[in-house]
Amino acid sequence: MTREKLEHHQVWLYAAVFVLAAGSGLTAPRLMTALDNPLLISAVIAVLMFGMFAQIPFTSIKASLGNRRFLLAILSANYVAVPIVVWILTRLLPQPSPVLLGVYLVLLAPCIDYVIVFTQIGRGNEQAMLLATPVLFVTQMLLLPVYLWLFMGKQASDMVRPGPFAEAFAIVILLPLLLAIGLQLLSRQPVGGGRLLLDASAWIPVPLMALTLFIVVSSQISKLSVYRDFIIQVIPIYIAFMAVMPFIARLIVHGFRLDTRSGRAVIFSAGTRNSLVVLPLALALPDDWSTLVAAIIVTQTIVELAGELVYVRFVPNVLLRDQER
């Protein structure tokens, strides 16, 4: 098994792992809840993020700023269109604050990892998507607190305790990011083995994504029935989001006059969210909220994985076909 073959078949690997995890969590919930440990989940996601970040060209961020129309289109889709859509959809969700917080956390953060895979499968410009990920990562970390404050006001500040939230951010995002950038800088040196280490780190994302999916889904899926009434009400919000965003993103693509493959990348980015990254942030919430918010986020992951299988067919064959802008 080469890394190229592993990456080529990764979507089916994730689907198989998801089925296995769901079956394990539902048939042996007591055994699988042993995996429901915030430290374990955070550690696995931190390693995954290191592997992901190591492949993102942070040291070539200047190149990501070169394609200005694409960058403006993807930023407009994620930070103008998405918040408006999320705000409108959540007006239909008169729910307790923890439910709203879970929906906001997961829907306001654009994906920076497996969106590249789905963009490639959906015949989009995965290279442009890859180059845009450093900008998407930085902007979402800066803007997510702003949107939470705009949408929830004092409720958000009451629920999100700075200490645990900052600790989760440091472990899951900041530390892997700094290590990945350090490895990229080291790889530029002619001696020291940095290039070999960077190449080796390219093996991390697929198996760690599969492991993360297994741990998260198997440990959390049995809790969904506990919050069944809440889950039933947020699922239509997630489905509506995935149904609406491609068409709105298509209008943005047309407005910026992007080529077909770049346009598809914008559409995939607009509809794909950052659930695995924000999950540790949810687990850092107070105990009486963390489980519910985590369940809300995991539900979005389940809906999204099914939706992406539709996207990879619908986007290139119907919504934005070849030679169309």
XYZ file of C-alpha atoms in Angstrom:
325
model
C 0.000 0.000 0.000
C 1.523 3.272 -1.121
C 0.564 6.635 0.293
C -0.947 7.606 -3.063
C -3.227 4.530 -3.032
C -4.193 5.204 0.564
C -5.130 8.793 -0.261
C -6.977 7.719 -3.419
C -9.217 5.343 -1.443
C -9.508 7.428 1.716
C -13.172 8.393 1.291
C -14.223 4.743 1.222
C -11.941 4.080 4.180
C -13.699 6.842 6.139
C -17.101 5.463 5.159
C -16.131 1.979 6.335
C -14.682 3.311 9.585
C -17.814 5.384 10.152
C -20.076 2.335 9.746
C -17.822 0.290 12.043
C -17.732 3.069 14.653
C -21.495 3.609 14.551
C -22.126 -0.118 14.888
C -19.654 -0.425 17.762
C -21.067 2.574 19.583
C -24.660 1.380 19.267
C -24.078 -2.302 20.068
C -21.469 -1.872 22.798
C -22.065 1.618 24.221
C -20.524 0.867 27.620
C -17.319 -0.371 26.046
C -17.090 2.507 23.576
C -17.786 5.185 26.176
C -14.350 4.316 27.567
C -13.085 6.286 24.568
C -15.140 9.285 25.651
C -12.191 11.025 27.225
C -11.587 14.691 26.327
C -7.828 14.256 26.759
C -7.760 11.236 24.423
C -9.932 12.926 21.812
C -7.892 16.127 22.013
C -4.578 14.234 21.754
C -5.680 12.260 18.677
C -7.060 15.365 16.973
C -3.856 17.264 17.847
C -1.758 14.623 16.039
C -4.209 14.725 13.130
C -3.947 18.515 12.993
C -0.151 18.311 12.994
C -0.286 15.950 10.028
C -2.768 18.211 8.248
C -0.897 21.421 9.041
C 2.408 19.901 7.913
C 0.932 19.443 4.429
C -0.527 22.952 4.287
C 2.002 25.359 2.729
C 2.173 27.915 5.539
C 5.695 28.876 4.537
C 4.353 29.684 1.054
C 1.436 31.771 2.276
C 2.442 34.523 -0.140
C 1.469 32.191 -2.991
C -2.006 31.770 -1.495
C -2.490 35.533 -1.681
C -1.595 35.594 -5.360
C -4.935 34.306 -6.665
C -6.900 37.264 -5.362
C -10.202 36.600 -7.081
C -10.323 33.040 -5.800
C -9.332 34.134 -2.311
C -11.934 36.927 -2.231
C -14.590 34.519 -3.487
C -13.838 31.855 -0.880
C -13.685 34.441 1.920
C -16.970 35.991 0.759
C -18.634 32.581 0.697
C -17.408 31.560 4.153
C -17.539 34.822 6.082
C -20.354 36.767 4.431
C -22.767 34.262 2.891
C -22.390 31.471 5.463
C -23.014 33.624 8.574
C -26.106 35.142 6.965
C -27.470 31.702 6.051
C -26.660 30.306 9.506
C -28.341 33.240 11.234
C -31.489 32.855 9.113
C -31.666 29.084 9.618
C -31.209 29.331 13.371
C -34.156 31.730 13.588
C -36.150 28.532 13.004
C -34.431 26.914 15.963
C -35.813 28.333 19.231
C -33.528 26.213 21.345
C -31.547 26.522 24.608
C -28.241 28.318 24.361
C -26.041 25.157 24.337
C -27.840 23.886 21.221
C -27.395 27.196 19.438
C -23.746 27.325 20.483
C -23.125 23.856 19.031
C -24.748 24.802 15.731
C -22.827 28.077 15.549
C -19.482 26.465 16.415
C -19.747 23.848 13.711
C -21.419 25.821 10.917
C -19.382 29.025 11.159
C -15.981 27.322 10.842
C -14.926 26.325 7.289
C -13.174 22.982 6.883
C -9.411 22.973 6.280
C -8.736 19.248 6.016
C -10.885 16.701 4.182
C -12.529 19.434 2.092
C -9.375 19.170 -0.051
C -10.109 15.488 -0.641
C -13.736 16.054 -1.607
C -12.738 18.987 -3.817
C -10.371 16.702 -5.693
C -12.985 13.949 -6.070
C -15.526 16.542 -7.208
C -13.120 17.676 -9.953
C -12.390 21.005 -8.279
C -9.103 22.873 -7.967
C -7.657 21.092 -4.961
C -4.345 22.956 -5.295
C -6.062 26.333 -4.962
C -8.048 24.911 -2.037
C -4.827 23.736 -0.394
C -3.158 27.123 -0.840
C -6.209 28.861 0.654
C -6.256 26.753 3.818
C -3.733 28.853 5.797
C -5.872 31.939 5.203
C -9.085 30.072 6.070
C -7.506 28.729 9.235
C -6.279 32.087 10.496
C -9.461 33.949 9.582
C -11.802 31.470 11.248
C -9.819 31.556 14.486
C -10.074 35.358 14.464
C -13.689 35.645 13.338
C -15.381 32.764 15.177
C -15.401 34.589 18.563
C -16.715 37.707 16.804
C -19.632 35.838 15.234
C -20.432 34.045 18.501
C -20.613 37.408 20.229
C -22.767 38.911 17.443
C -25.188 35.980 17.430
C -25.332 35.161 21.137
C -23.976 38.197 22.969
C -23.489 37.728 26.689
C -24.774 34.137 26.509
C -21.635 33.122 24.608
C -19.288 34.755 27.110
C -21.196 33.110 29.983
C -20.839 29.633 28.452
C -17.339 29.794 26.990
C -14.954 29.865 29.915
C -11.679 31.418 28.711
C -9.342 29.067 30.615
C -10.445 25.620 29.339
C -11.258 27.071 25.919
C -7.772 28.578 25.584
C -6.191 25.332 26.815
C -8.080 23.279 24.207
C -7.101 25.777 21.508
C -3.442 25.631 22.532
C -3.290 21.809 22.588
C -5.376 21.012 19.508
C -4.512 23.909 17.218
C -1.683 26.186 18.300
C 0.912 23.563 19.317
C 0.410 21.363 16.197
C 0.499 24.491 14.038
C 3.808 25.701 15.487
C 5.357 22.228 15.196
C 4.191 21.918 11.578
C 5.568 25.330 10.615
C 8.830 24.498 12.373
C 9.071 21.243 10.402
C 8.384 23.061 7.131
C 11.144 25.559 7.875
C 13.495 22.729 8.846
C 12.709 20.902 5.599
C 14.121 23.849 3.642
C 17.573 23.235 5.110
C 19.915 21.082 2.966
C 20.947 19.027 6.005
C 19.209 17.779 9.130
C 16.655 15.328 7.788
C 13.816 17.852 7.827
C 12.715 16.893 4.318
C 12.482 13.221 5.295
C 10.441 14.055 8.391
C 8.083 16.244 6.364
C 7.611 13.468 3.809
C 6.966 10.977 6.615
C 4.369 13.293 8.163
C 2.358 13.036 4.932
C 1.344 9.528 6.068
C -0.358 10.921 9.177
C -3.607 12.546 7.913
C -5.490 9.548 6.443
C -4.981 6.972 9.243
C -5.369 9.614 11.946
C -8.550 10.942 10.310
C -9.888 7.386 10.304
C -8.874 6.900 13.952
C -10.402 10.238 14.931
C -13.681 9.387 13.202
C -13.780 6.024 14.957
C -13.110 7.448 18.424
C -15.487 10.391 18.049
C -18.373 8.522 16.437
C -18.144 5.333 18.521
C -17.879 7.238 21.812
C -20.535 9.852 21.070
C -23.187 8.162 18.929
C -24.917 6.415 21.834
C -25.496 9.850 23.388
C -27.503 11.029 20.415
C -30.556 9.132 21.621
C -30.316 10.918 24.980
C -30.699 14.238 23.174
C -33.063 12.863 20.553
C -35.481 15.780 20.728
C -32.673 18.297 20.127
C -31.021 16.178 17.439
C -34.244 15.811 15.469
C -34.575 19.578 15.336
C -31.003 20.377 14.279
C -30.782 17.762 11.501
C -33.077 19.758 9.173
C -30.892 22.827 9.814
C -27.788 20.914 8.740
C -29.512 19.437 5.690
C -30.871 22.851 4.682
C -27.413 24.378 5.067
C -25.813 21.786 2.797
C -28.659 22.129 0.290
C -28.601 25.935 0.105
C -24.902 26.802 0.247
C -23.858 25.309 -3.124
C -26.353 27.505 -4.964
C -25.340 30.642 -3.055
C -21.665 29.839 -3.593
C -22.429 29.313 -7.291
C -23.678 32.904 -7.481
C -20.489 34.120 -5.772
C -18.385 32.111 -8.241
C -20.256 33.722 -11.121
C -19.791 37.186 -9.608
C -16.025 36.728 -9.312
C -15.826 35.077 -12.761
C -13.788 32.123 -11.583
C -12.848 29.237 -13.828
C -14.836 26.024 -13.430
C -12.411 24.068 -11.240
C -11.762 27.017 -8.905
C -15.491 27.630 -8.707
C -16.070 24.064 -7.596
C -13.455 24.520 -4.870
C -15.362 27.549 -3.546
C -18.615 25.567 -3.555
C -17.079 22.678 -1.623
C -15.509 25.054 0.878
C -18.797 26.867 1.475
C -20.654 23.649 2.237
C -18.004 21.781 4.274
C -17.485 22.568 7.954
C -14.709 22.139 10.529
C -16.436 19.750 12.942
C -13.420 17.750 14.127
C -11.436 20.861 15.005
C -14.194 22.559 16.991
C -15.154 19.372 18.871
C -12.366 19.721 21.487
C -13.494 23.324 21.991
C -16.979 21.986 22.713
C -15.576 19.431 25.174
C -13.897 22.322 27.021
C -17.307 23.777 27.897
C -18.830 23.294 31.370
C -19.874 19.689 32.041
C -23.613 20.330 31.831
C -23.182 21.778 28.326
C -20.211 19.947 26.801
C -21.986 16.626 26.182
C -24.969 18.247 24.478
C -22.828 20.572 22.353
C -20.571 17.645 21.370
C -23.635 15.625 20.327
C -24.853 18.555 18.205
C -21.441 18.745 16.484
C -21.158 14.974 15.906
C -24.613 15.012 14.339
C -23.385 17.585 11.820
C -20.416 15.329 10.981
C -22.786 12.449 10.203
C -25.032 14.617 8.034
C -22.055 16.176 6.275
C -20.355 12.913 5.333
C -23.574 11.773 3.651
C -23.964 15.168 1.989
C -20.430 15.158 0.605
C -21.151 11.937 -1.281
C -23.956 13.845 -3.004
C -21.751 16.911 -3.560
C -19.027 14.995 -5.434
C -21.617 13.969 -8.043
C -23.934 16.970 -8.063
C -21.394 19.803 -8.148
C -19.346 18.759 -11.238
C -22.167 17.069 -13.162
C -25.084 19.432 -12.501
C -24.287 22.640 -10.643
C -21.014 23.669 -12.281
C -20.222 21.584 -15.322
C -17.116 21.780 -17.477
C -16.751 24.894 -19.621
C -19.340 26.661 -17.428
C -18.696 29.716 -15.279
